[in-house]
XYZ file of C-alpha atoms in Angstrom:
515
model
C 13.263 -6.156 -7.838
C 16.871 -6.273 -6.887
C 19.383 -9.085 -6.795
C 21.466 -9.494 -3.627
C 23.733 -6.496 -2.985
C 27.509 -6.601 -3.283
C 29.339 -7.098 0.030
C 30.776 -3.562 0.035
C 27.283 -2.105 0.324
C 26.532 -3.946 3.550
C 27.598 -1.557 6.288
C 25.099 -2.643 8.901
C 25.281 -2.276 12.651
C 25.660 -5.649 14.301
C 22.664 -5.066 16.560
C 20.350 -2.223 15.644
C 18.802 -1.115 18.939
C 15.080 -1.532 19.363
C 12.944 0.407 21.840
C 10.501 -2.465 22.313
C 12.649 -5.505 21.817
C 11.980 -6.877 18.372
C 8.940 -4.807 17.374
C 9.504 -4.027 13.699
C 7.195 -0.994 13.744
C 9.075 0.576 16.660
C 12.377 -0.051 14.847
C 11.352 1.970 11.787
C 12.682 5.360 13.010
C 15.993 3.660 13.746
C 16.207 2.239 10.236
C 15.469 5.664 8.784
C 18.252 7.208 10.873
C 20.586 4.386 9.855
C 19.779 5.077 6.215
C 20.852 8.685 6.620
C 24.261 7.549 7.920
C 23.832 7.072 11.667
C 25.602 3.807 12.540
C 24.241 3.696 16.095
C 20.757 5.251 16.075
C 18.925 5.679 19.345
C 15.158 5.532 19.868
C 13.531 8.977 19.533
C 12.407 10.538 22.819
C 8.720 10.196 21.986
C 9.011 6.380 21.798
C 7.684 5.851 25.317
C 5.116 8.662 25.255
C 1.693 7.593 26.478
C -0.924 7.377 23.720
C -4.648 6.542 23.793
C -5.699 3.009 22.945
C -6.209 2.484 19.195
C -9.743 1.247 19.922
C -10.617 4.640 21.420
C -9.654 6.483 18.241
C -12.398 8.331 16.384
C -11.332 9.300 12.839
C -11.886 12.954 11.960
C -14.809 13.759 9.664
C -13.986 14.088 5.956
C -12.756 17.514 4.846
C -16.025 18.194 3.042
C -15.673 21.315 0.856
C -18.453 23.852 0.619
C -20.560 23.294 -2.461
C -22.968 20.846 -4.039
C -22.578 17.065 -4.050
C -22.609 15.608 -7.545
C -23.703 11.968 -7.597
C -21.507 9.656 -9.646
C -23.378 7.695 -12.325
C -24.465 4.128 -11.481
C -23.770 1.122 -13.645
C -20.086 0.532 -12.899
C -20.642 -3.024 -11.707
C -22.616 -3.879 -14.840
C -19.788 -2.583 -17.024
C -17.129 -4.451 -15.059
C -19.266 -7.597 -15.271
C -19.129 -7.270 -19.049
C -15.306 -7.143 -19.051
C -13.834 -10.667 -18.978
C -10.868 -11.221 -16.708
C -7.918 -11.054 -17.388
C -8.420 -9.199 -20.690
C -7.914 -5.435 -20.741
C -9.499 -3.178 -23.383
C -7.020 -2.152 -26.067
C -5.665 1.368 -25.475
C -6.375 4.199 -27.847
C -10.106 3.797 -28.273
C -12.505 6.656 -27.488
C -13.404 6.842 -23.808
C -17.027 7.375 -22.852
C -18.065 10.668 -21.297
C -18.504 9.042 -17.897
C -15.349 6.878 -18.077
C -13.544 8.751 -15.307
C -16.535 8.496 -12.987
C -16.635 4.734 -13.498
C -12.860 4.495 -13.017
C -13.190 6.339 -9.694
C -16.010 4.047 -8.589
C -13.951 1.004 -9.578
C -11.051 2.289 -7.492
C -12.668 3.643 -4.350
C -16.335 2.721 -3.939
C -17.322 0.299 -1.148
C -17.992 -3.246 -2.334
C -19.508 -4.943 0.689
C -20.141 -4.898 4.390
C -19.538 -7.941 6.589
C -21.586 -7.626 9.803
C -19.424 -10.170 11.628
C -16.201 -8.362 10.734
C -14.920 -5.945 13.407
C -13.687 -3.670 10.600
C -15.912 -2.324 7.809
C -16.515 -1.189 5.021
C -14.561 -3.097 2.343
C -13.286 -1.412 -0.797
C -11.374 -2.882 -3.760
C -8.030 -2.443 -1.941
C -6.864 -3.322 1.561
C -6.574 -0.641 4.238
C -5.397 -0.933 7.876
C -8.422 -1.269 10.173
C -10.557 -0.157 7.175
C -9.590 3.434 7.966
C -8.832 4.457 4.337
C -6.684 7.494 5.165
C -5.871 8.190 1.480
C -8.329 10.586 -0.156
C -8.860 11.610 -3.771
C -9.607 15.173 -4.858
C -10.809 15.718 -8.425
C -10.011 19.027 -10.139
C -11.223 20.759 -13.291
C -8.335 23.197 -13.634
C -10.050 25.750 -11.427
C -11.686 24.148 -8.406
C -11.266 20.858 -6.564
C -13.962 18.473 -5.378
C -13.580 15.734 -2.783
C -14.436 12.184 -3.822
C -16.638 10.737 -1.077
C -16.813 7.010 -1.833
C -19.418 6.134 0.807
C -21.754 8.845 -0.517
C -20.818 8.060 -4.141
C -20.354 11.770 -4.832
C -17.936 14.487 -5.797
C -18.416 17.306 -3.303
C -17.307 20.877 -3.887
C -17.764 23.950 -6.050
C -16.290 22.652 -9.320
C -18.560 22.096 -12.319
C -16.090 21.752 -15.188
C -14.779 18.611 -16.842
C -12.371 16.814 -14.499
C -8.779 16.967 -15.691
C -6.727 15.825 -12.688
C -6.790 13.837 -9.462
C -4.756 14.551 -6.323
C -4.083 11.665 -3.907
C -3.134 12.545 -0.337
C -3.250 10.671 2.967
C -4.531 12.017 6.275
C -2.237 11.022 9.142
C -4.758 11.906 11.832
C -7.175 9.316 10.435
C -4.888 6.696 12.027
C -4.720 6.229 15.833
C -1.904 8.194 17.460
C -0.771 4.954 19.144
C 0.798 4.043 15.786
C 3.188 7.001 16.246
C 5.799 6.999 13.443
C 4.065 4.144 11.649
C 1.231 6.478 10.639
C 3.539 7.797 7.946
C 4.358 4.317 6.677
C 0.707 3.238 6.588
C -0.216 6.283 4.514
C 2.721 5.742 2.151
C 1.963 2.027 1.696
C -1.744 2.655 1.123
C -0.896 5.387 -1.390
C 0.960 2.749 -3.396
C -2.065 0.445 -3.224
C -4.357 3.258 -4.352
C -2.034 4.143 -7.227
C -2.350 0.601 -8.560
C -6.106 0.433 -7.965
C -6.564 3.765 -9.746
C -4.244 2.736 -12.583
C -6.373 -0.380 -13.037
C -9.620 1.603 -13.006
C -8.315 4.079 -15.577
C -7.030 1.231 -17.730
C -10.297 -0.732 -17.662
C -12.243 2.357 -18.751
C -9.785 3.544 -21.388
C -8.694 6.757 -19.664
C -5.026 7.653 -20.309
C -3.266 9.749 -17.687
C 0.104 10.925 -16.418
C 1.532 10.755 -12.908
C 3.638 13.304 -11.041
C 5.259 12.470 -7.666
C 5.159 14.845 -4.706
C 7.125 18.075 -5.123
C 8.314 20.820 -2.810
C 5.198 22.893 -3.483
C 2.989 20.081 -2.194
C 1.840 22.065 0.881
C 0.646 24.813 -1.460
C -1.314 22.231 -3.458
C -2.817 20.914 -0.216
C -4.008 24.430 0.587
C -5.466 24.657 -2.918
C -7.378 21.423 -2.272
C -9.088 23.179 0.632
C -7.816 21.175 3.598
C -7.700 23.328 6.708
C -4.577 21.943 8.393
C -2.077 20.933 5.730
C 0.194 19.258 8.300
C -2.404 16.487 8.690
C -1.844 15.404 5.086
C 0.873 13.791 3.005
C 2.326 15.527 -0.038
C -0.045 14.801 -2.956
C 0.528 12.630 -5.979
C -0.994 14.222 -9.075
C -2.756 12.241 -11.815
C -3.501 14.356 -14.895
C -5.956 13.306 -17.573
C -5.096 15.835 -20.277
C -1.752 17.339 -21.310
C 0.481 16.818 -18.251
C 1.832 19.894 -16.537
C 2.797 18.594 -13.116
C 2.560 20.719 -10.024
C 5.290 23.053 -11.185
C 7.827 24.899 -9.074
C 7.110 26.760 -5.877
C 5.535 30.063 -6.885
C 4.241 31.407 -3.592
C 5.628 32.141 -0.168
C 3.118 29.892 1.593
C 4.513 28.844 4.969
C 2.999 25.682 6.362
C 1.743 25.683 9.948
C 3.713 23.168 12.027
C 2.162 20.231 13.850
C 0.728 21.476 17.152
C 2.502 20.586 20.368
C 1.554 17.294 21.951
C 2.235 14.859 19.108
C 6.025 14.797 18.584
C 5.994 11.568 16.579
C 3.640 13.164 14.044
C 6.030 16.101 13.789
C 8.693 13.628 12.688
C 6.285 11.911 10.285
C 5.488 15.204 8.561
C 9.159 16.183 8.447
C 10.041 12.926 6.689
C 7.133 13.269 4.279
C 8.055 16.840 3.311
C 11.643 15.762 2.657
C 10.519 13.477 -0.181
C 9.498 16.536 -2.204
C 13.104 17.756 -2.242
C 14.769 15.263 -4.568
C 18.446 16.203 -4.933
C 19.594 16.622 -8.508
C 21.580 13.600 -9.615
C 20.308 11.284 -6.864
C 20.659 7.809 -8.319
C 18.097 7.051 -11.006
C 16.005 10.097 -10.108
C 18.102 12.871 -11.612
C 15.226 15.310 -11.985
C 14.401 18.135 -9.622
C 11.469 18.383 -9.318
C 10.156 15.020 -10.635
C 8.489 15.227 -14.023
C 5.144 13.733 -15.149
C 5.242 10.260 -16.634
C 2.515 8.234 -18.404
C 0.419 5.925 -16.255
C 1.306 2.519 -17.649
C -0.432 -0.816 -17.209
C -1.327 -2.237 -13.822
C -1.989 -5.696 -15.303
C 0.544 -8.374 -16.313
C 0.755 -8.935 -20.075
C 0.034 -12.668 -19.795
C -2.339 -14.244 -17.288
C -4.302 -17.490 -17.261
C -8.070 -17.421 -17.161
C -9.470 -17.741 -13.662
C -11.971 -20.435 -12.663
C -12.972 -18.245 -9.709
C -13.278 -14.746 -11.210
C -14.492 -14.781 -14.835
C -14.967 -10.980 -14.948
C -13.212 -7.950 -13.467
C -16.258 -7.365 -11.275
C -15.842 -10.857 -9.826
C -12.131 -10.281 -9.210
C -12.665 -7.087 -7.195
C -15.624 -8.596 -5.316
C -13.630 -11.646 -4.224
C -10.580 -9.715 -2.999
C -10.410 -9.920 0.769
C -7.898 -10.162 3.605
C -9.189 -13.289 5.346
C -12.397 -13.585 7.335
C -13.077 -14.779 10.848
C -16.479 -15.763 12.305
C -18.389 -14.123 15.163
C -16.539 -10.784 15.089
C -13.217 -12.422 15.944
C -10.001 -10.728 14.884
C -7.174 -11.925 12.653
C -7.301 -14.363 9.755
C -7.376 -18.111 9.398
C -6.051 -20.226 6.565
C -7.406 -23.713 6.004
C -4.740 -26.372 5.702
C -4.180 -27.472 2.109
C -5.356 -31.077 2.014
C -4.184 -31.250 -1.595
C -1.535 -29.107 -3.240
C -2.597 -25.976 -5.050
C -1.863 -25.825 -8.790
C 1.380 -24.353 -10.110
C -0.740 -21.527 -11.536
C -1.209 -20.194 -7.980
C 2.393 -19.036 -7.726
C 2.748 -18.228 -11.426
C -0.159 -15.789 -11.220
C 1.218 -14.181 -8.052
C 4.660 -13.716 -9.609
C 3.136 -12.166 -12.725
C 1.229 -9.550 -10.702
C 4.288 -8.900 -8.522
C 6.431 -8.341 -11.607
C 4.536 -5.322 -12.968
C 6.559 -2.187 -12.089
C 4.918 1.021 -10.870
C 4.227 3.618 -13.567
C 6.650 6.444 -12.702
C 10.434 6.036 -13.265
C 11.156 7.088 -9.679
C 8.804 4.427 -8.306
C 10.049 1.841 -10.795
C 13.631 2.478 -9.693
C 12.658 2.176 -6.031
C 10.740 -1.012 -6.870
C 13.926 -2.383 -8.408
C 15.687 -1.822 -5.070
C 13.190 -4.024 -3.211
C 14.050 -7.631 -2.397
C 11.080 -10.007 -2.613
C 11.165 -13.240 -0.613
C 8.464 -15.913 -0.831
C 7.853 -18.664 1.719
C 6.134 -21.455 -0.209
C 4.430 -24.725 0.679
C 1.726 -26.975 -0.808
C 2.089 -25.575 -4.348
C 2.711 -28.027 -7.186
C 6.133 -27.825 -8.771
C 7.720 -25.730 -6.010
C 9.906 -26.994 -3.186
C 8.627 -26.018 0.268
C 10.933 -23.386 1.710
C 12.427 -19.946 1.077
C 12.486 -18.509 -2.445
C 13.887 -15.224 -3.807
C 11.898 -13.606 -6.587
C 13.811 -12.213 -9.572
C 12.414 -11.293 -12.985
C 9.099 -13.015 -12.379
C 10.663 -16.281 -11.224
C 10.942 -17.836 -7.763
C 14.472 -19.155 -7.114
C 14.883 -21.634 -4.275
C 17.152 -20.210 -1.586
C 16.672 -22.932 1.032
C 14.475 -25.988 1.304
C 12.669 -25.689 4.623
C 9.205 -27.185 5.210
C 9.270 -25.772 8.771
C 9.547 -22.126 7.631
C 5.777 -21.322 7.700
C 5.542 -22.571 11.300
C 8.609 -20.481 12.141
C 6.895 -17.420 10.704
C 3.749 -18.005 12.748
C 5.830 -18.380 15.916
C 7.281 -14.906 15.252
C 4.027 -13.157 14.376
C 2.809 -10.515 16.789
C -0.833 -11.646 16.815
C -0.736 -15.370 17.446
C -3.593 -17.789 17.831
C -5.773 -16.979 20.876
C -9.421 -17.557 21.835
C -10.295 -14.216 20.165
C -7.765 -14.090 17.318
C -7.154 -16.305 14.303
C -3.693 -16.864 12.852
C -3.313 -19.157 9.858
C 0.258 -18.380 8.820
C 1.552 -21.905 9.449
C -1.039 -23.220 6.970
C -0.637 -20.445 4.380
C 0.644 -21.697 1.018
C 2.429 -18.408 0.354
C 3.808 -15.597 2.520
C 5.680 -12.800 0.739
C 8.137 -10.307 2.267
C 9.337 -7.027 0.764
C 12.613 -5.723 2.183
C 15.101 -2.937 1.463
C 18.554 -1.797 2.526
C 17.918 1.716 3.874
C 21.450 2.965 3.333
C 21.326 1.946 -0.311
C 17.972 3.711 -0.701
C 19.366 6.989 0.606
C 22.529 6.655 -1.487
C 20.513 6.172 -4.670
C 17.470 8.363 -4.136
C 18.098 10.701 -1.230
C 15.271 11.232 1.275
C 12.647 10.438 -1.388
C 13.789 6.804 -1.420
C 12.204 5.908 1.925
C 8.648 6.788 0.883
C 9.174 5.688 -2.720
C 10.047 2.167 -1.547
C 6.899 2.072 0.603
C 4.785 3.262 -2.340
C 6.354 0.585 -4.547
C 5.688 -2.146 -1.985
C 2.066 -1.021 -1.656
C 1.736 -1.191 -5.449
C 3.153 -4.735 -5.481
C 1.034 -5.976 -2.564
C -2.196 -4.784 -4.155
C -1.238 -6.799 -7.227
C -0.660 -9.803 -4.984
C -4.114 -9.304 -3.440
C -5.699 -9.407 -6.904
C -3.642 -12.473 -7.828
C -4.934 -14.237 -4.717
C -8.546 -13.348 -5.549
C -8.101 -14.795 -9.034
C -7.068 -18.093 -7.434
C -9.860 -18.184 -4.853
C -7.486 -17.247 -2.024
C -7.195 -14.345 0.397
C -4.194 -12.043 0.812
C -3.641 -10.107 4.024
C -1.026 -7.312 4.078
C 0.671 -7.347 7.498
C 3.502 -5.680 9.409
C 3.322 -7.562 12.720
C 6.240 -9.977 12.300
C 9.070 -9.764 14.812
C 11.800 -8.500 12.583
C 15.017 -10.058 13.885
C 13.744 -13.637 14.134
C 11.774 -13.360 10.897
C 14.844 -12.157 9.021
C 16.662 -15.264 10.265
C 13.852 -17.499 8.981
C 13.819 -15.971 5.494
C 17.549 -15.295 5.171
C 17.790 -11.489 5.079
C 20.957 -9.562 5.877
C 21.606 -7.524 9.018
C 21.302 -4.283 7.043
C 17.886 -5.153 5.582
C 14.528 -4.128 6.985
C 11.105 -5.519 6.142
C 8.884 -2.860 4.584
C 5.762 -4.970 4.168
C 4.573 -8.560 3.968
C 1.440 -10.396 2.910
C -0.037 -13.738 3.924
C -1.825 -15.622 1.129
C -4.127 -18.308 2.483
C -7.038 -20.619 1.757
C -10.178 -18.991 3.181
C -12.424 -20.846 5.581
C -16.180 -20.609 5.306
C -17.408 -18.422 8.173
C -21.121 -18.668 7.444
C -21.517 -14.940 8.035
C -23.597 -12.582 5.911
C -21.966 -10.451 3.221
C -23.912 -7.344 2.178
C -23.459 -6.205 -1.417
C -22.826 -2.440 -1.675
C -21.866 -2.296 -5.353
C -23.459 0.181 -7.773
């Protein structure tokens, strides 16, 4: 996580134009264009295109391959219940024959259903509207099978021992009303999944290597068996044996373009495909194509025991994004009548400080500025803090900052929506300077920063669960006013944020779906 940039790097427009006032999602294409060198970007022509209501969206069915469905073995919850949190098994021991299956269940399988929640089901990581656009395909060196978490199966023709996992996100699983932001949601969730999968592999003693997307990603998508490769993001490859990566382009496969009628998706796919073409010598990523790298730890080296989650099963079960009663939307945070212990922030900073496993992601993570708005935590002054090297440094004492954040949140308190930001003990923002990203990493920097922020936010979600709190990843803050509250520069944009709050009891049922 980066320290403040030198003044000569700050070549920001005084007033970046916004197609919908201060809507941070609508400003994203402008920030991307600014990163490429455009000092006065204009909204793309599709900005005002009519789109169906998000509530009318029906996600496409899963790309179920032809072939049998192999049921994953049960017993994952029992094994996780036998692993005390926060201890991680020592690496190097022999993995059981079904270790990968249990790691996949730990990562992806549904945990619970909440009948009063308008969005279901709930897995170990957060996903916008519980859509889970990121899919995992498991390969044996010959064929690929689709992991279907809700069916608890691997579906497809493969029968050999799994040796690799491909992670790819389906843009069309997200309502078209999100336009450009479909790409960002997939990239952010990919980062969350990378950390969840890293944790699952680590808990079950399964070493692996990780290869970022490469230029032959569309060919790999075709190999996975998806019919329309343009619906999908370039895959990340996790290999369980000797790493080989995806290799160089060896075929003349020409990808079918996005059909007419969805111009914003055409731009999303164009930006995604650009990340596979990393220019040689771009900043810290001087490899073309990116090379495999070992999957390192997802867990901080030192953590206190948790009074709320004594086992890893408890930790994953208690992770949630804030509940509301009676099918209401949003989240509510109870006001802290007494201050939370210092451990609350210490644990969050420890999880935030673990870098992603690949050097390219780690370098992008280092370019992210982390800002924490703190209140009601022992030993920490209420106000704005910058996070460096696992420590929160006070930038400005300001007990009114949480209320200022709530006033600039896009989904305020209404009769049908909860909003507990003013009461939240911790709200964390992840921001970048787009022009610096492009200077250091080329076009791969944009997605790499989103992956890195997703990785960090999933860690924050687990930290919150360990402290009996909820953590809700959000992107609905009005950017200009929010940047003023937290002290960001004109040339910085907010990639992601998360509200950490004290959950209220809703009294609603919670159905256990664990296996």
